[in-house]
Amino acid sequence: MTNLHGKVAIVTGAGRGLGRSMAAGLVDAGASVTVAARTASELDAFVEEARAAGGQALACPTDITDEAAVERMVAATVETFGRVDVLVNNSGIVASTPLLDQSAAEWDRVLATNLRGTFLATRAAGRHMVAQGAGKVINIASNFAIQGVADHAAYSASKAAVIGFTRSMAVEWARSGVQVNAIAPGYFATPLNAEMRRDADVMAKVVRAIPARRMGEPEELKPWLLLLAGSASDFMTGEVIVIDGGQTVR
Ligand SMILES: NC(=O)c1ccc[n+]([C@@H]2O[C@H](COP(=O)([O-])OP(=O)(O)OC[C@H]3O[C@@H](n4cnc5c(N)ncnc54)[C@H](OP(=O)(O)O)[C@@H]3O)[C@@H](O)[C@H]2O)c1
């Protein structure tokens, strides 16, 4: 079991879904965790739960596309917990729109959240990691970065770019002791796809496309996240771990 006592992590998009589950995994492993997203009430609920369980957490309402807000998120973390060791770039949105119907505003929103947000948070937290000569950046991509999926051009492009960003930063910071890796999940049941899961026909099609014949549970990401957050991955950087029940290797 990874021991992260004394370590400080930031998880973006931690109010619900995969981010919340991963933040809980980091708290359980002993890390002090800043949870960031736009909906303050969800962050406050997380912090209350973490503290009740004896953990340390800080709610930091943040729009990940806002440069000044992201700088404040990292500054508040360092002020409260003294350092930053792990950054999980998880906040993300999806748009399911045929390209001919896609507005430039929607395209920009998806790219700004999934890609610009990852850049802003990595730069802000990375300053501290590079200065201390150690750190872990974990980017949440998607198997849609690898597989062609109709009506998801903006999302797929943003996640493919996150993988390119991961590899580039892995090389750039390798000698600084900062590892930069990515997890590319397939379908996991979260509020992101709640609407899709309510449609039995669509769900049947989705599950048929997954060799494991089921969606993943957020809990199933935790061991991989902890591996990337802990010392087991000190010689591993620029990698993408795909966790999708075999969908992209068919
Ligand atoms: N679920 C899946 O099947 C799946 C598959 C592959 C990849 N992923 C990726 O995994 C990540 C998490 O997905 P999820 O399913 O857990 O999604 P989710 O349930 O919709 O949660 C997304 C989180 O991101 C936050 N967020 C969205 N826009 C933000 C912004 N501008 N600034 C700060 N936070 C923002 C949301 O909070 P607020 O709205 O309150 O800001 C929320 O906490 C995403 O990057 C997603 O692309 C998910």
Coordinates of C-alpha atoms and ligand atoms in Angstrom, one line a residue:
M1 CA 0.0 0.0 0.0
T2 CA 1.4 3.4 -1.0
N3 CA 2.2 5.6 2.0
L4 CA 1.8 9.3 1.3
H5 CA 2.1 10.6 4.8
G6 CA 3.8 14.0 4.7
K7 CA 3.0 14.5 1.0
V8 CA 0.7 17.2 -0.3
A9 CA -1.5 16.7 -3.3
I10 CA -3.8 18.9 -5.5
V11 CA -6.7 17.2 -7.3
T12 CA -8.6 19.4 -9.8
G13 CA -12.2 18.5 -10.7
A14 CA -12.4 16.8 -7.3
G15 CA -16.0 17.8 -6.5
R16 CA -17.5 14.6 -7.9
G17 CA -16.8 11.6 -10.2
L18 CA -13.3 10.3 -10.7
G19 CA -11.6 13.3 -9.2
R20 CA -13.5 12.9 -5.9
S21 CA -12.7 9.2 -5.8
M22 CA -9.0 9.8 -6.5
A23 CA -8.8 12.6 -3.9
A24 CA -10.3 10.2 -1.4
G25 CA -7.7 7.6 -2.3
L26 CA -4.9 10.1 -1.7
V27 CA -6.4 11.2 1.7
D28 CA -6.7 7.5 2.7
A29 CA -3.0 7.0 1.7
G30 CA -2.1 9.8 4.2
A31 CA -1.6 12.8 1.9
S32 CA -2.9 16.3 2.6
V33 CA -5.1 17.1 -0.3
T34 CA -6.4 20.4 -1.9
V35 CA -9.6 19.8 -3.8
A36 CA -10.4 22.2 -6.6
A37 CA -13.4 22.8 -8.9
R38 CA -16.0 25.5 -9.4
T39 CA -18.8 24.1 -7.2
A40 CA -17.8 25.1 -3.7
S41 CA -20.5 23.1 -2.0
E42 CA -19.2 19.8 -3.4
L43 CA -15.6 20.6 -2.2
D44 CA -16.8 21.6 1.3
A45 CA -18.7 18.2 1.5
F46 CA -15.5 16.4 0.6
V47 CA -13.4 18.3 3.1
E48 CA -15.9 17.6 5.9
E49 CA -15.9 13.9 5.1
A50 CA -12.1 13.7 4.9
R51 CA -11.6 15.5 8.2
A52 CA -14.2 13.3 9.9
A53 CA -12.1 10.3 8.8
G54 CA -9.0 11.9 10.3
G55 CA -7.6 13.2 7.0
Q56 CA -6.4 16.7 6.0
A57 CA -8.1 18.5 3.1
L58 CA -8.5 22.0 1.8
A59 CA -11.4 23.2 -0.4
C60 CA -10.2 25.7 -3.1
P61 CA -13.0 26.8 -5.4
T62 CA -11.2 27.3 -8.8
D63 CA -12.1 27.7 -12.4
I64 CA -9.2 25.8 -14.0
T65 CA -9.3 28.0 -17.1
D66 CA -8.6 31.1 -15.1
E67 CA -4.9 31.8 -14.8
A68 CA -5.0 33.9 -11.7
A69 CA -7.4 31.5 -9.9
V70 CA -5.0 28.5 -10.7
E71 CA -2.1 30.5 -9.3
R72 CA -4.2 31.2 -6.1
M73 CA -5.0 27.4 -5.9
V74 CA -1.3 26.5 -5.7
A75 CA -0.4 29.4 -3.4
A76 CA -3.2 28.5 -1.0
T77 CA -2.0 24.9 -1.0
V78 CA 1.6 25.9 -0.2
E79 CA 0.4 28.4 2.4
T80 CA -1.7 25.8 4.2
F81 CA 0.3 22.6 3.8
G82 CA 3.8 24.0 3.2
R83 CA 4.6 22.3 -0.2
V84 CA 3.1 20.5 -3.2
D85 CA 4.2 17.0 -4.2
V86 CA 1.5 15.6 -6.4
L87 CA -0.8 17.3 -9.0
V88 CA -3.7 15.4 -10.5
N89 CA -5.0 17.3 -13.6
N90 CA -8.5 15.7 -13.7
S91 CA -11.0 18.6 -14.3
G92 CA -12.6 18.0 -17.6
I93 CA -15.7 18.4 -19.7
V94 CA -17.0 16.5 -22.7
A95 CA -19.1 17.7 -25.7
S96 CA -20.9 15.2 -27.8
T97 CA -21.5 17.2 -31.0
P98 CA -21.1 16.5 -34.7
L99 CA -18.4 18.7 -36.0
L100 CA -20.6 20.5 -38.5
D101 CA -22.9 21.6 -35.7
Q102 CA -20.1 22.5 -33.3
S103 CA -19.7 26.2 -32.3
A104 CA -16.3 27.7 -32.0
A105 CA -17.3 28.7 -28.4
E106 CA -18.0 25.0 -27.5
W107 CA -14.7 23.9 -29.1
D108 CA -12.8 26.6 -27.1
R109 CA -14.6 25.7 -23.9
V110 CA -13.5 22.0 -24.2
L111 CA -10.0 22.8 -25.1
A112 CA -9.7 25.5 -22.4
T113 CA -10.9 23.2 -19.7
N114 CA -9.1 20.0 -20.7
L115 CA -5.9 21.4 -22.1
R116 CA -5.3 25.0 -21.0
G117 CA -6.3 24.0 -17.5
T118 CA -3.7 21.2 -17.5
F119 CA -1.1 23.6 -18.7
L120 CA -1.9 26.3 -16.1
A121 CA -2.0 23.9 -13.1
T122 CA 1.2 22.1 -14.2
R123 CA 3.1 25.3 -14.6
A124 CA 1.9 26.7 -11.3
A125 CA 2.5 23.5 -9.2
G126 CA 5.6 22.6 -11.3
R127 CA 7.5 25.7 -10.1
H128 CA 7.4 24.3 -6.6
M129 CA 8.2 20.7 -7.7
V130 CA 11.2 21.7 -9.9
A131 CA 12.5 23.9 -7.1
Q132 CA 12.3 21.1 -4.5
G133 CA 13.7 18.5 -7.0
A134 CA 10.8 16.1 -6.8
G135 CA 7.1 15.9 -7.8
K136 CA 4.5 13.9 -9.6
V137 CA 2.1 15.2 -12.2
I138 CA -0.7 12.9 -13.2
N139 CA -2.8 13.9 -16.1
I140 CA -6.2 12.3 -16.7
A141 CA -6.5 11.8 -20.5
S142 CA -9.0 9.4 -22.0
N143 CA -9.0 6.4 -24.3
F144 CA -10.8 8.7 -26.8
A145 CA -7.4 10.3 -27.3
I146 CA -6.3 7.0 -29.0
Q147 CA -9.5 5.7 -30.6
G148 CA -11.5 7.6 -33.2
V149 CA -15.0 8.4 -31.9
A150 CA -17.6 10.2 -33.9
D151 CA -19.1 13.4 -32.5
H152 CA -16.2 13.9 -30.1
A153 CA -13.6 15.8 -32.1
A154 CA -13.0 18.6 -29.6
Y155 CA -12.8 16.2 -26.6
S156 CA -10.6 13.6 -28.4
A157 CA -8.3 16.4 -29.7
S158 CA -8.0 17.9 -26.2
K159 CA -7.1 14.5 -24.6
A160 CA -4.6 13.6 -27.4
A161 CA -3.0 17.0 -26.7
V162 CA -2.9 16.1 -23.0
I163 CA -0.9 13.0 -23.9
G164 CA 1.5 15.1 -26.1
F165 CA 1.8 17.5 -23.2
T166 CA 2.5 14.6 -20.8
R167 CA 5.4 13.3 -22.9
S168 CA 6.9 16.7 -23.6
M169 CA 6.9 17.6 -19.9
A170 CA 8.2 14.2 -18.9
V171 CA 11.4 14.9 -20.9
E172 CA 11.6 18.6 -19.9
W173 CA 11.5 17.8 -16.1
A174 CA 13.1 14.4 -16.0
R175 CA 16.4 15.7 -14.6
S176 CA 14.5 17.8 -12.0
G177 CA 13.1 14.7 -10.4
V178 CA 9.6 15.4 -11.5
Q179 CA 7.7 12.5 -13.2
V180 CA 4.8 13.4 -15.5
N181 CA 2.5 10.5 -16.5
A182 CA -1.1 10.0 -17.7
I183 CA -4.0 7.7 -17.0
A184 CA -6.3 7.2 -19.9
P185 CA -9.6 5.8 -18.6
G186 CA -12.3 4.2 -20.7
Y187 CA -15.9 4.4 -19.6
F188 CA -16.4 4.9 -15.9
A189 CA -19.8 5.5 -14.3
T190 CA -19.7 9.2 -13.1
P191 CA -22.0 12.2 -13.4
L192 CA -20.2 13.0 -16.7
N193 CA -22.0 10.2 -18.4
A194 CA -25.2 10.0 -16.2
E195 CA -27.4 11.0 -19.1
M196 CA -25.9 8.4 -21.4
R197 CA -26.4 5.7 -18.8
R198 CA -30.1 6.5 -18.5
D199 CA -30.5 5.5 -22.2
A200 CA -30.7 1.7 -22.2
D201 CA -30.1 1.4 -26.0
V202 CA -27.0 3.6 -25.9
M203 CA -25.7 1.8 -22.9
A204 CA -26.1 -1.6 -24.6
K205 CA -24.1 -0.3 -27.5
V206 CA -21.4 1.1 -25.2
V207 CA -21.0 -2.1 -23.2
R208 CA -20.9 -4.2 -26.4
A209 CA -17.8 -2.1 -27.5
I210 CA -16.0 -3.0 -24.2
P211 CA -14.4 -6.5 -24.2
A212 CA -14.9 -6.6 -20.4
R213 CA -18.6 -6.0 -21.1
R214 CA -19.0 -3.4 -18.3
M215 CA -18.0 0.1 -17.4
G216 CA -15.3 0.7 -14.9
E217 CA -15.9 1.7 -11.2
P218 CA -14.0 4.8 -10.0
E219 CA -12.5 2.7 -7.3
E220 CA -10.6 0.8 -10.0
L221 CA -8.4 3.8 -10.9
K222 CA -7.1 4.3 -7.3
P223 CA -4.3 1.7 -7.3
W224 CA -2.9 3.1 -10.5
L225 CA -3.2 6.7 -9.3
L226 CA -1.4 5.7 -6.0
L227 CA 1.3 4.0 -8.0
L228 CA 1.9 7.2 -10.0
A229 CA 1.8 9.4 -6.9
G230 CA 4.2 7.3 -4.9
S231 CA 7.9 6.3 -5.1
A232 CA 7.1 3.1 -7.1
S233 CA 7.0 5.3 -10.2
D234 CA 10.2 7.3 -9.6
F235 CA 11.9 5.8 -12.8
M236 CA 8.7 6.0 -14.8
T237 CA 7.8 9.1 -16.8
G238 CA 6.0 10.1 -19.9
E239 CA 3.8 6.9 -19.8
V240 CA 0.1 6.6 -20.5
I241 CA -1.7 3.9 -18.5
V242 CA -4.9 2.9 -20.4
I243 CA -7.6 1.4 -18.1
D244 CA -10.6 0.6 -20.3
G245 CA -11.6 -3.0 -20.1
G246 CA -9.8 -3.7 -23.4
Q247 CA -11.7 -1.2 -25.5
T248 CA -8.7 0.2 -27.4
V249 CA -6.8 -3.0 -27.9
R250 CA -9.6 -4.8 -29.8
Ligands
LIG1 N1 -16.1 9.2 -16.7 C1 -15.5 8.6 -17.8 O1 -16.0 7.7 -18.3 C2 -14.2 9.2 -18.3 C3 -13.6 8.5 -19.3 C4 -12.3 9.0 -19.7 C5 -11.8 10.2 -19.2 N2 -12.5 10.8 -18.2 C6 -11.9 12.1 -17.7 O2 -11.8 12.0 -16.3 C7 -12.0 13.3 -15.8 C8 -13.1 13.3 -14.7 O3 -14.3 12.9 -15.4 P1 -15.6 12.6 -14.5 O4 -16.3 11.5 -15.3 O5 -15.3 12.4 -13.1 O6 -16.4 13.9 -14.8 P2 -17.5 14.7 -13.9 O7 -18.2 13.7 -13.0 O8 -18.3 15.5 -14.8 O9 -16.6 15.6 -13.0 C9 -15.8 16.6 -13.6 C10 -15.2 17.5 -12.5 O10 -14.4 18.5 -13.2 C11 -14.8 19.8 -12.7 N3 -14.7 20.8 -13.7 C12 -15.3 21.0 -14.9 N4 -15.0 22.1 -15.4 C13 -14.1 22.8 -14.6 C14 -13.4 24.0 -14.6 N5 -13.6 24.9 -15.6 N6 -12.6 24.3 -13.6 C15 -12.5 23.5 -12.5 N7 -13.1 22.3 -12.5 C16 -13.9 21.9 -13.5 C17 -16.2 19.6 -12.2 O11 -16.6 20.5 -11.2 P3 -17.3 21.9 -11.5 O12 -18.3 21.7 -12.6 O13 -17.9 22.2 -10.2 O14 -16.2 22.9 -11.8 C18 -16.2 18.2 -11.6 O15 -15.7 18.2 -10.3 C19 -12.2 14.2 -17.0 O16 -11.0 14.9 -17.4 C20 -12.7 13.3 -18.0 O17 -12.5 13.8 -19.3 C21 -13.7 10.4 -17.7

